[in-house]
Amino acid sequence: MNTIRNIVGWIGTTLRLLTYNKVGFIGFLGVLLILLLSFLGPYIWPIQAVGNTGEIFEPPSALHWLGTDDGGKDNWIQIVNGGKNVIYASLIAALVSTFIAVTFGAMAGFLGGWVDSIVVAITDIFLTIPTIPLLAVLASFITLNNFTFLGLLLGVLGWPSLLRAVRAQTFSLKERDFVEAARALDLGTSHIIFKEMLPNMMTYIVISFALGFTGAIYGQIGLILLGLVPFDSSNWGVMISWGWNHGALFFKDSVWYIMSPIVAIALLQLSVITMTRSLEMVFNPRLRSGG
Amino acid sequence: MATTLSTSPISVFPLAKKQSWARSFLNSYLARKVLKTLFTVFVVTTLTFFLVHLLPGNPIEQMVNQLVTVQGISPKDARDQVAALFAIDINQPLYLQYFEYLGKTFRGDLGNSMLSQGTTVSSIILKFLPWTIFSVGIGLLLSFTIGMGLGMLMAYRRDSWIDHVLTVFASIFSSIPDYLIGLMLIVWLGIQWKLVPIGAMRGSLSPGVVPGLNWTFISDAFFHGALPIGTYFITTIGRWMLSMKSSTISTLGEDYVTVARARGLKDSRITTAYVGRNASLPLFTQLAISIGFVVGGSFLIETIFVYQGIGASLGGAIARRDYTLMQGIFLVITLSVVFANFFADLLYSWIDPRIKLGSQS
């Protein structure tokens, strides 16, 4: 009974904290909506194999909410079905880059000395490599429809700036009174890292994750746009790439087809970035009293 | 990070006699920075060499296969022919090719382009790089100056409607991917509203226009560069606005601003000489760093607008597996990032005397 009450209470507090920052809450709702549509929507609006060739590049109507494409397929259905893989690959990328950034950033900041020097040197080199051109080269190794590998690739190149932020945060936390007190009490390194420092770094970790996610979306859609990632199914990036490569972009009536995925991606990016404001509120207790 | 510095009198005087010249040179901030920079360039060059050569779809093998199937030459003769064409020994092990490449690069010889025969990589880079520097440079300068002005305005009028409206715009434009903004410019300005002639604006110059200091050339360069410049402007201005706003707000709280007010100085003088100058300090380093990413960042934008800069040539080189051109452009990109960072470090200590090089990270 007690645990259930605790969980309900925790959910209530979290929800209340999420609504604290209005802009952030709108972002949170946006992310929630896009996730629901992309992962549950395909069951309500399954993908069409063939379109109706009598309805090419139609404007929005009650039947076709976002109009139709060059083959008479419904744009709304394509948008609903086209987000899943993009989001999946970006989540993998965000997990990988956050993991690398937090593990090595915290290690470098906490241990200092030669460990820090090595981590910083490697980070500096990775920061110098131009990510998008390098991805364009590496994309040649991606096999058809391999979203997991695409996500790993994006994640392996996406950590350097996140690592710098985590390292700086660890450095400043290490000097705080409560960590020094824990050290004076000889509570052990693992206690200091996991019980004292990690809870204070949650904000950074969550924001790193969100930034890693948006960065991965940027790189991924860019690669697909250039036609460097082989796909046979449609997704938001493939839709834009198709419109661009086949000249549909330059056709006046195609505006609903080309703008739908662009707006979908822009909304996702905006929602994730504004959501971080609410997440800050949830994970950083010090911000709460200030409003 | 670093603690020793030869520039400060404390570390030079008492230790000068003990340390040899070489050691004090190695300990100096500048020398270590230079060595680190060179090391970074070396590592990235090595990395790109092997990466490029590991790519599937080797152009040499493709050409050999083509000669064998189309012209019916024996594989051995075909290989000899291709080797003669590219002036390289294709049977050489990769590591030997690497050392040869390193030696040549060190002497400033980037080799010949593999697919545009008879053209050197350096000449291709020299032909396309100015256009990228021009378009990104103008875009960044415009967004930097206007963004700083708007950021200060937002800080002075904070919590007014103008601050809220500008903040919303800044957040929106800095979170939408730049190439999507570029595509939207094409769709709306070019196709839907027909405000600009998209087709005629492709490329970096109209045919027949010769570079020179005349109105025809300059106006034509701006005509073709307008869309890339506009995209760089829209996508970077938000960041400058938000940085300048927060920087100005923190400067406004400084004691010397309060003192200047108490002394009865004119508001305009406080705004320019006291607040503006100090608040813009951190932004100049950010600008120096972002100039370094110019070349790498132009990759997608130039491809979208078919603007013939270094980014678009890199796209072509990757697609056609032109090894030497790819290596050359990657080297240029790396050098620009590395030197921009180096320059930003120097700039930082020069414009803000409170920060001594190497004393604090």
XYZ file of C-alpha atoms in Angstrom:
652
model
C 0.000 0.000 0.000
C 2.703 2.392 1.064
C 4.808 1.852 -2.024
C 1.816 2.473 -4.274
C 1.083 5.681 -2.418
C 4.723 6.668 -2.795
C 4.690 6.010 -6.512
C 1.444 7.939 -6.990
C 2.866 10.762 -4.916
C 6.084 10.760 -6.948
C 4.143 10.871 -10.221
C 2.001 13.723 -8.856
C 5.035 15.750 -7.805
C 6.767 15.139 -11.121
C 3.708 16.229 -13.081
C 3.360 19.335 -10.942
C 7.030 20.158 -11.520
C 6.668 19.593 -15.253
C 3.876 22.159 -15.449
C 5.932 24.699 -13.484
C 7.520 26.096 -16.618
C 4.745 26.648 -19.174
C 6.940 26.690 -22.278
C 8.730 23.574 -21.081
C 5.437 21.808 -20.444
C 4.234 22.583 -23.974
C 7.495 21.058 -25.235
C 6.913 18.003 -23.038
C 3.385 17.585 -24.442
C 4.776 17.976 -27.970
C 7.348 15.240 -27.429
C 4.713 12.985 -25.875
C 2.338 13.544 -28.795
C 4.997 12.891 -31.443
C 6.148 9.721 -29.644
C 2.572 8.418 -29.329
C 1.764 9.184 -32.963
C 4.967 7.631 -34.234
C 4.849 4.439 -32.202
C 1.086 3.819 -31.807
C -0.197 5.776 -34.803
C 0.907 3.154 -37.375
C -1.661 0.747 -35.862
C -4.469 3.256 -36.451
C -3.225 4.498 -39.836
C -1.333 1.563 -41.423
C 0.965 2.362 -44.336
C -0.567 2.290 -47.828
C 1.067 0.027 -50.373
C -0.421 1.801 -53.370
C -1.925 5.237 -53.690
C -4.864 6.460 -55.683
C -3.361 7.806 -58.909
C -6.490 9.903 -59.428
C -5.543 12.124 -56.473
C -2.024 13.434 -57.093
C -0.605 16.320 -54.987
C -4.018 17.177 -53.538
C -4.308 19.924 -50.903
C -5.541 18.946 -47.431
C -9.133 17.750 -47.146
C -11.275 15.871 -44.632
C -10.148 12.641 -46.284
C -6.445 13.511 -46.614
C -5.486 15.691 -43.644
C -2.150 16.752 -45.098
C -2.927 16.216 -48.782
C -1.396 13.571 -51.029
C 1.942 12.888 -52.730
C 2.952 12.257 -56.359
C 1.489 8.752 -56.280
C -1.765 9.750 -54.610
C -0.662 8.402 -51.212
C -1.874 10.155 -48.093
C 0.773 12.459 -46.539
C -0.590 12.188 -42.987
C -0.209 8.393 -43.074
C 3.355 8.757 -44.334
C 4.165 11.250 -41.555
C 2.686 8.991 -38.864
C 4.634 6.008 -40.177
C 7.816 7.903 -40.943
C 8.896 8.970 -37.469
C 9.520 5.651 -35.760
C 12.871 4.785 -37.321
C 14.230 8.322 -37.157
C 13.394 8.549 -33.446
C 14.721 5.031 -32.755
C 18.107 5.716 -34.353
C 18.377 9.069 -32.584
C 17.535 7.521 -29.199
C 20.322 4.965 -29.673
C 22.687 7.766 -30.665
C 21.685 9.840 -27.629
C 22.182 6.830 -25.305
C 25.632 6.098 -26.723
C 26.864 9.691 -26.700
C 25.472 10.393 -23.214
C 27.026 7.183 -21.890
C 30.459 8.067 -23.306
C 30.206 11.701 -22.211
C 29.054 10.957 -18.658
C 31.385 8.013 -17.991
C 34.570 9.564 -19.312
C 33.660 13.152 -18.446
C 32.980 12.249 -14.815
C 36.071 10.035 -14.684
C 38.301 12.789 -16.037
C 36.799 15.400 -13.745
C 36.889 13.190 -10.657
C 40.276 11.569 -11.029
C 42.097 14.490 -12.656
C 45.813 14.062 -13.357
C 46.950 12.021 -16.333
C 43.520 10.412 -16.852
C 42.092 13.889 -17.314
C 44.884 14.889 -19.693
C 44.309 11.863 -21.911
C 40.527 12.277 -22.002
C 40.875 15.989 -22.787
C 43.401 15.319 -25.547
C 41.152 12.733 -27.211
C 38.141 15.037 -26.881
C 40.060 17.893 -28.491
C 40.936 15.702 -31.457
C 37.342 14.531 -31.877
C 36.112 18.110 -31.631
C 38.351 19.012 -34.552
C 36.998 16.351 -36.884
C 34.137 17.783 -38.946
C 31.220 15.563 -37.922
C 28.887 15.822 -40.899
C 31.500 15.240 -43.642
C 32.969 12.381 -41.597
C 29.503 10.860 -41.212
C 29.026 11.183 -44.950
C 32.169 9.092 -45.446
C 31.255 6.544 -42.771
C 27.709 6.212 -44.096
C 29.127 4.040 -46.896
C 29.413 1.236 -44.356
C 25.714 1.323 -43.460
C 23.769 -1.574 -44.860
C 20.162 -1.324 -45.985
C 17.704 -0.331 -43.231
C 20.219 -0.794 -40.431
C 18.934 1.843 -38.000
C 20.801 0.474 -35.005
C 24.145 0.850 -36.759
C 23.183 4.328 -37.960
C 22.336 5.273 -34.365
C 25.630 3.856 -33.057
C 27.559 5.779 -35.696
C 25.824 9.044 -34.815
C 26.373 8.410 -31.113
C 30.065 7.591 -31.428
C 30.676 10.970 -33.061
C 28.235 13.015 -30.969
C 29.814 13.073 -27.497
C 32.721 15.589 -27.425
C 30.888 18.793 -26.503
C 28.681 16.928 -24.009
C 31.769 15.448 -22.376
C 33.253 18.897 -21.871
C 30.134 20.066 -20.028
C 30.030 16.967 -17.784
C 33.734 17.236 -16.986
C 33.417 20.900 -16.017
C 30.411 20.095 -13.828
C 32.291 17.263 -12.085
C 35.214 19.585 -11.415
C 32.983 22.134 -9.743
C 31.051 19.492 -7.769
C 34.261 17.957 -6.468
C 35.090 21.180 -4.664
C 31.673 21.549 -3.000
C 31.368 21.282 0.769
C 29.129 18.225 0.853
C 31.541 16.203 -1.267
C 34.488 17.274 0.864
C 32.477 16.353 3.953
C 31.748 12.902 2.501
C 35.428 12.472 1.760
C 36.387 13.578 5.253
C 33.996 10.969 6.647
C 35.757 8.400 4.423
C 32.528 7.173 2.813
C 34.381 5.608 -0.111
C 34.724 6.573 -3.762
C 31.661 4.674 -4.991
C 29.472 6.285 -2.323
C 30.783 9.727 -3.198
C 30.224 9.216 -6.917
C 26.834 7.505 -6.837
C 25.199 8.954 -3.726
C 26.679 12.453 -3.529
C 27.692 13.549 -6.995
C 25.476 11.661 -9.445
C 22.153 13.019 -8.093
C 23.553 16.504 -8.550
C 24.555 15.727 -12.099
C 21.183 14.388 -13.195
C 20.222 17.707 -14.782
C 23.357 17.643 -16.896
C 22.882 14.034 -17.866
C 19.273 14.573 -18.910
C 20.126 17.716 -20.879
C 23.084 15.909 -22.477
C 20.665 13.219 -23.537
C 18.261 15.762 -25.062
C 21.071 17.583 -26.892
C 22.513 14.271 -28.057
C 19.087 13.395 -29.409
C 18.624 16.647 -31.358
C 22.182 16.428 -32.652
C 21.530 12.905 -33.900
C 18.332 14.005 -35.666
C 20.313 16.781 -37.361
C 23.055 14.458 -38.586
C 20.718 11.654 -39.534
C 18.286 13.709 -41.619
C 21.241 15.470 -43.272
C 22.728 12.127 -44.322
C 19.406 10.812 -45.598
C 18.790 14.083 -47.437
C 22.017 13.626 -49.368
C 20.968 10.083 -50.156
C 23.926 8.596 -48.276
C 21.956 6.147 -46.137
C 20.280 3.288 -47.943
C 16.595 2.869 -47.078
C 13.818 1.100 -48.852
C 11.038 2.228 -46.550
C 9.841 5.777 -46.216
C 10.601 8.058 -43.290
C 10.679 11.822 -42.754
C 14.194 12.157 -44.127
C 13.491 9.924 -47.118
C 10.385 11.995 -47.906
C 12.422 15.222 -48.026
C 15.237 13.536 -49.912
C 12.801 12.165 -52.464
C 11.128 15.523 -52.962
C 14.497 17.166 -53.427
C 16.145 14.604 -55.701
C 13.124 14.080 -57.936
C 12.410 17.766 -58.332
C 9.050 17.589 -56.535
C 10.442 20.438 -54.448
C 10.274 22.677 -57.515
C 6.684 21.823 -58.271
C 4.163 24.300 -56.885
C 1.508 21.800 -55.827
C 3.938 19.601 -53.901
C 4.160 22.069 -51.019
C 2.097 19.907 -48.639
C 4.175 16.848 -49.404
C 7.528 18.591 -48.881
C 6.516 20.766 -45.929
C 4.924 17.944 -43.884
C 8.177 16.145 -42.976
C 10.075 19.460 -42.619
C 7.523 20.717 -40.083
C 7.443 17.323 -38.328
C 11.221 17.397 -37.802
C 11.232 21.062 -36.801
C 8.439 20.454 -34.259
C 10.261 17.460 -32.788
C 13.515 19.443 -32.421
C 11.726 22.434 -30.884
C 9.701 20.271 -28.481
C 12.762 18.383 -27.226
C 14.737 21.584 -26.690
C 11.925 23.392 -24.861
C 11.194 20.265 -22.827
C 14.651 20.515 -21.246
C 13.418 23.569 -19.313
C 10.823 21.452 -17.520
C 13.274 18.599 -17.046
C 15.671 21.005 -15.369
C 12.895 21.799 -12.931
C 12.288 18.118 -12.170
C 15.924 17.166 -11.694
C 17.295 20.306 -10.100
C 15.570 20.926 -6.753
C 17.352 24.243 -6.297
C 15.399 25.825 -9.158
C 12.012 24.988 -7.652
C 11.773 27.619 -4.956
C 12.947 30.324 -7.323
C 10.169 29.607 -9.818
C 44.607 22.732 -16.862
C 48.007 24.236 -17.290
C 49.839 25.821 -14.419
C 53.248 26.900 -15.683
C 53.785 29.900 -17.873
C 56.945 31.530 -19.032
C 55.261 34.849 -19.681
C 54.744 35.668 -16.027
C 57.770 36.966 -14.117
C 57.203 34.571 -11.201
C 57.907 31.442 -13.183
C 60.681 32.887 -15.301
C 62.938 34.484 -12.716
C 63.633 31.923 -10.029
C 63.674 28.995 -12.426
C 65.469 30.577 -15.342
C 68.895 29.421 -14.286
C 67.864 25.879 -13.445
C 65.983 25.183 -16.645
C 67.616 24.712 -19.959
C 66.333 26.784 -22.839
C 64.638 23.791 -24.424
C 62.730 22.913 -21.307
C 61.459 26.401 -20.716
C 60.385 26.464 -24.333
C 58.452 23.237 -23.871
C 56.907 24.545 -20.694
C 55.721 27.733 -22.289
C 52.030 27.826 -22.983
C 52.399 28.856 -26.599
C 54.857 26.102 -27.458
C 52.717 23.402 -25.918
C 49.700 24.792 -27.711
C 51.536 24.706 -31.044
C 52.745 21.141 -30.466
C 49.268 20.003 -29.494
C 47.817 21.661 -32.570
C 50.331 19.959 -34.854
C 49.648 16.628 -33.175
C 45.902 17.042 -33.695
C 46.409 17.816 -37.370
C 48.636 14.743 -37.700
C 46.125 12.416 -36.019
C 43.189 13.677 -38.067
C 45.198 13.424 -41.297
C 46.153 9.851 -40.488
C 42.602 8.971 -39.554
C 41.136 10.363 -42.763
C 43.772 8.662 -44.904
C 42.928 5.194 -43.639
C 39.213 5.880 -43.481
C 39.107 7.083 -47.054
C 41.074 4.058 -48.242
C 38.825 1.636 -46.364
C 35.721 2.920 -48.119
C 33.823 0.429 -50.193
C 33.798 1.268 -53.893
C 37.475 1.818 -54.654
C 37.791 4.040 -57.781
C 40.947 2.269 -58.976
C 39.350 -1.162 -58.870
C 36.282 0.244 -60.589
C 38.376 1.618 -63.416
C 40.324 -1.644 -63.737
C 37.081 -3.627 -63.915
C 35.715 -1.223 -66.493
C 38.798 -1.575 -68.689
C 38.649 -5.351 -68.419
C 34.966 -5.674 -69.275
C 34.595 -2.852 -71.794
C 37.872 -2.948 -73.673
C 38.689 -6.594 -73.126
C 42.213 -5.953 -71.781
C 43.805 -8.536 -69.497
C 43.521 -7.631 -65.789
C 47.295 -7.158 -65.463
C 47.523 -4.734 -68.372
C 44.477 -2.885 -67.117
C 46.079 -2.420 -63.713
C 49.284 -1.132 -65.313
C 47.321 1.309 -67.412
C 45.369 2.649 -64.431
C 48.521 2.898 -62.340
C 50.192 4.946 -65.057
C 47.124 7.152 -65.298
C 47.014 7.982 -61.592
C 50.801 8.055 -61.234
C 50.681 5.769 -58.201
C 51.830 2.268 -57.448
C 48.563 0.476 -56.731
C 50.293 -2.719 -55.680
C 52.062 -0.924 -52.889
C 50.935 -1.869 -49.359
C 48.657 0.721 -47.748
C 51.148 1.750 -45.058
C 53.780 2.598 -47.687
C 51.199 4.656 -49.577
C 50.457 6.373 -46.267
C 54.089 7.361 -45.683
C 54.337 8.622 -49.224
C 51.165 10.654 -48.752
C 52.449 12.073 -45.453
C 55.743 13.107 -47.003
C 54.053 14.763 -49.940
C 51.523 16.568 -47.755
C 54.317 17.841 -45.537
C 55.937 19.393 -48.593
C 52.618 21.012 -49.511
C 51.904 18.660 -52.407
C 48.337 17.362 -52.134
C 48.617 15.335 -55.328
C 46.392 15.158 -58.376
C 42.652 14.702 -58.332
C 41.878 11.088 -59.180
C 38.846 11.697 -61.317
C 39.468 15.126 -62.848
C 42.687 14.042 -64.481
C 45.524 16.501 -64.734
C 44.181 18.884 -62.085
C 45.940 19.240 -58.774
C 43.938 19.032 -55.561
C 45.398 22.374 -54.465
C 44.048 24.107 -57.551
C 40.559 22.667 -56.962
C 40.635 23.806 -53.332
C 41.889 27.278 -54.303
C 39.124 27.556 -56.855
C 36.228 26.649 -54.556
C 37.361 27.728 -51.081
C 37.014 31.524 -51.677
C 33.289 31.102 -52.399
C 32.707 29.300 -49.129
C 34.719 31.869 -47.183
C 32.780 34.648 -48.908
C 29.274 33.269 -48.307
C 29.777 31.986 -44.771
C 31.896 34.990 -43.821
C 29.273 37.530 -44.884
C 26.469 35.485 -43.302
C 28.317 35.167 -39.987
C 29.379 38.815 -39.857
C 25.818 39.999 -40.502
C 24.273 37.654 -37.945
C 26.993 38.486 -35.403
C 26.600 42.286 -35.564
C 22.808 42.333 -35.833
C 22.453 39.519 -33.275
C 24.623 41.414 -30.787
C 22.537 44.563 -31.230
C 19.260 42.700 -30.773
C 20.662 40.790 -27.791
C 21.557 44.049 -26.052
C 18.120 45.423 -26.826
C 16.563 42.307 -25.296
C 18.673 42.689 -22.157
C 17.768 46.359 -21.733
C 14.063 45.744 -22.361
C 13.885 42.399 -20.625
C 10.426 41.015 -19.830
C 8.877 43.451 -22.291
C 6.934 42.154 -25.292
C 9.873 42.773 -27.627
C 12.107 40.573 -25.460
C 9.538 37.770 -25.466
C 8.935 37.931 -29.219
C 12.665 37.994 -30.038
C 13.403 35.164 -27.582
C 10.765 32.967 -29.228
C 12.194 33.696 -32.693
C 15.759 33.115 -31.531
C 14.860 29.767 -29.949
C 12.905 28.604 -32.979
C 15.560 29.515 -35.534
C 18.421 28.075 -33.537
C 16.735 24.714 -33.062
C 15.573 23.996 -36.629
C 18.316 22.284 -38.688
C 19.959 24.770 -41.075
C 19.438 22.683 -44.205
C 15.696 22.532 -43.490
C 15.641 26.347 -43.289
C 17.468 26.344 -46.630
C 14.873 24.012 -48.158
C 12.058 26.176 -46.784
C 13.654 29.250 -48.378
C 13.631 27.442 -51.727
C 10.043 26.223 -51.296
C 8.547 29.534 -50.118
C 10.678 32.282 -51.655
C 11.410 30.464 -54.874
C 8.453 28.256 -55.699
C 5.352 29.331 -53.781
C 5.714 33.127 -53.707
C 8.077 33.324 -56.703
C 10.068 36.144 -55.110
C 13.491 34.936 -56.251
C 14.574 33.129 -59.437
C 15.844 29.887 -57.878
C 17.123 28.406 -61.127
C 19.174 31.453 -62.095
C 20.661 31.703 -58.601
C 22.351 28.297 -58.725
C 26.131 28.178 -58.852
C 28.470 30.785 -57.449
C 28.720 33.072 -60.520
C 26.757 33.580 -63.739
C 28.482 32.277 -66.848
C 30.637 34.913 -68.486
C 31.187 37.019 -65.379
C 34.904 37.452 -64.653
C 36.123 38.081 -61.093
C 37.376 41.615 -60.653
C 36.757 44.789 -58.747
C 33.698 45.906 -60.638
C 30.012 46.255 -59.960
C 28.964 43.430 -62.311
C 31.099 40.898 -60.500
C 30.251 42.017 -56.960
C 26.505 42.206 -57.577
C 26.548 38.835 -59.325
C 28.470 37.247 -56.451
C 25.905 38.570 -53.973
C 23.020 37.497 -56.228
C 24.257 33.900 -56.278
C 25.329 33.936 -52.644
C 22.115 35.484 -51.320
C 20.333 32.258 -50.370
C 23.292 30.543 -48.647
C 24.142 33.819 -46.890
C 20.500 34.194 -45.825
C 20.459 30.642 -44.465
C 23.669 31.103 -42.470
C 22.274 34.397 -41.170
C 18.905 32.993 -40.053
C 20.346 29.875 -38.443
C 23.138 31.565 -36.481
C 21.546 34.853 -35.374
C 19.488 33.246 -32.584
C 22.591 32.006 -30.803
C 24.268 35.432 -30.862
C 21.071 37.087 -29.598
C 20.675 34.725 -26.659
C 24.390 34.793 -25.721
C 24.540 38.578 -25.923
C 21.367 38.904 -23.848
C 22.661 36.787 -20.989
C 26.100 38.350 -21.205
C 24.656 41.881 -21.101
C 22.379 41.063 -18.165
C 25.307 39.822 -16.122
C 27.405 42.873 -17.094
C 24.602 45.239 -16.081
C 24.888 43.886 -12.548
C 28.633 44.665 -12.304
C 29.855 47.273 -9.854
C 31.635 49.393 -12.443
C 28.334 49.934 -14.283
C 26.667 51.079 -11.067
C 29.640 53.362 -10.372
C 29.460 54.787 -13.888
C 25.786 55.544 -13.330
C 26.530 57.106 -9.967
C 29.154 59.312 -11.607
C 26.353 60.654 -13.800
C 27.770 59.451 -17.113
C 25.467 59.653 -20.092
C 23.403 56.552 -20.756
C 24.691 56.267 -24.310
C 28.277 56.242 -23.057
C 27.518 53.618 -20.420
C 25.780 51.470 -23.026
C 28.643 51.537 -25.511
C 31.849 51.896 -23.527
C 30.947 50.131 -20.291
C 28.269 47.534 -20.969
C 28.576 46.795 -24.685
C 32.324 46.424 -24.768
C 32.528 44.097 -21.796
C 29.447 42.060 -22.612
C 30.657 41.311 -26.132
C 34.029 39.870 -24.965
C 32.947 36.233 -24.681
C 31.114 36.461 -28.005
C 34.251 37.278 -29.951
C 35.861 33.983 -28.966
C 32.681 32.168 -29.912
C 32.838 33.909 -33.289
C 36.448 32.857 -33.830
C 35.557 29.251 -33.027
C 32.521 29.216 -35.315
C 34.565 30.611 -38.210
C 36.586 27.413 -37.948
C 33.512 25.309 -38.541
C 32.718 27.340 -41.652
C 34.143 24.866 -44.093
C 32.703 21.744 -42.507
C 29.327 23.334 -41.895
C 28.900 24.487 -45.477
C 28.662 20.893 -46.660
C 24.883 20.459 -46.625
C 23.894 24.069 -47.357
C 26.046 24.300 -50.475
C 24.728 20.993 -51.741
C 21.133 22.166 -51.321
C 21.659 25.460 -53.131
C 24.065 23.958 -55.716
C 26.540 26.621 -54.620
C 30.020 25.773 -55.892
C 32.049 26.085 -52.714
C 34.328 23.688 -50.910
C 31.420 21.886 -49.176
C 29.733 21.000 -52.435
C 33.057 19.798 -53.884
C 33.541 17.572 -50.863
C 30.090 16.116 -51.476
C 31.082 15.351 -55.057
C 34.418 13.898 -53.983
C 32.751 11.549 -51.484
C 30.145 10.421 -53.989
C 32.744 9.711 -56.681
C 35.376 8.354 -54.258
C 38.020 10.862 -55.297
C 40.513 9.850 -52.574
C 43.035 12.608 -53.027
C 40.461 15.389 -53.226
C 38.687 14.054 -50.124
C 41.950 13.956 -48.183
C 42.828 17.466 -49.327
C 39.488 18.969 -48.330
C 39.494 17.168 -44.974
C 42.948 18.609 -44.347
C 41.680 22.116 -45.131
C 38.683 21.656 -42.815
C 40.870 20.355 -39.979
C 43.392 23.161 -40.394
C 40.655 25.795 -40.337
C 39.107 24.409 -37.131
C 42.474 24.021 -35.418
C 43.701 27.487 -36.321
C 40.388 29.107 -35.406
C 40.609 27.543 -31.932
C 44.209 28.644 -31.626
C 43.275 32.153 -32.681
C 40.300 32.214 -30.291
C 42.623 31.366 -27.395
C 45.003 34.188 -28.263
C 42.125 36.599 -28.861
C 40.625 35.743 -25.506
C 43.709 36.722 -23.553
C 44.295 39.780 -25.709
C 40.857 41.363 -25.377
C 40.440 40.435 -21.730
C 43.647 41.194 -19.807
C 42.205 39.622 -16.657
C 42.662 36.223 -18.260
C 46.288 35.197 -18.515
C 47.156 32.550 -21.054
C 47.582 29.163 -19.482
C 46.859 30.267 -15.936
C 43.307 28.965 -15.962
C 41.387 26.703 -18.257
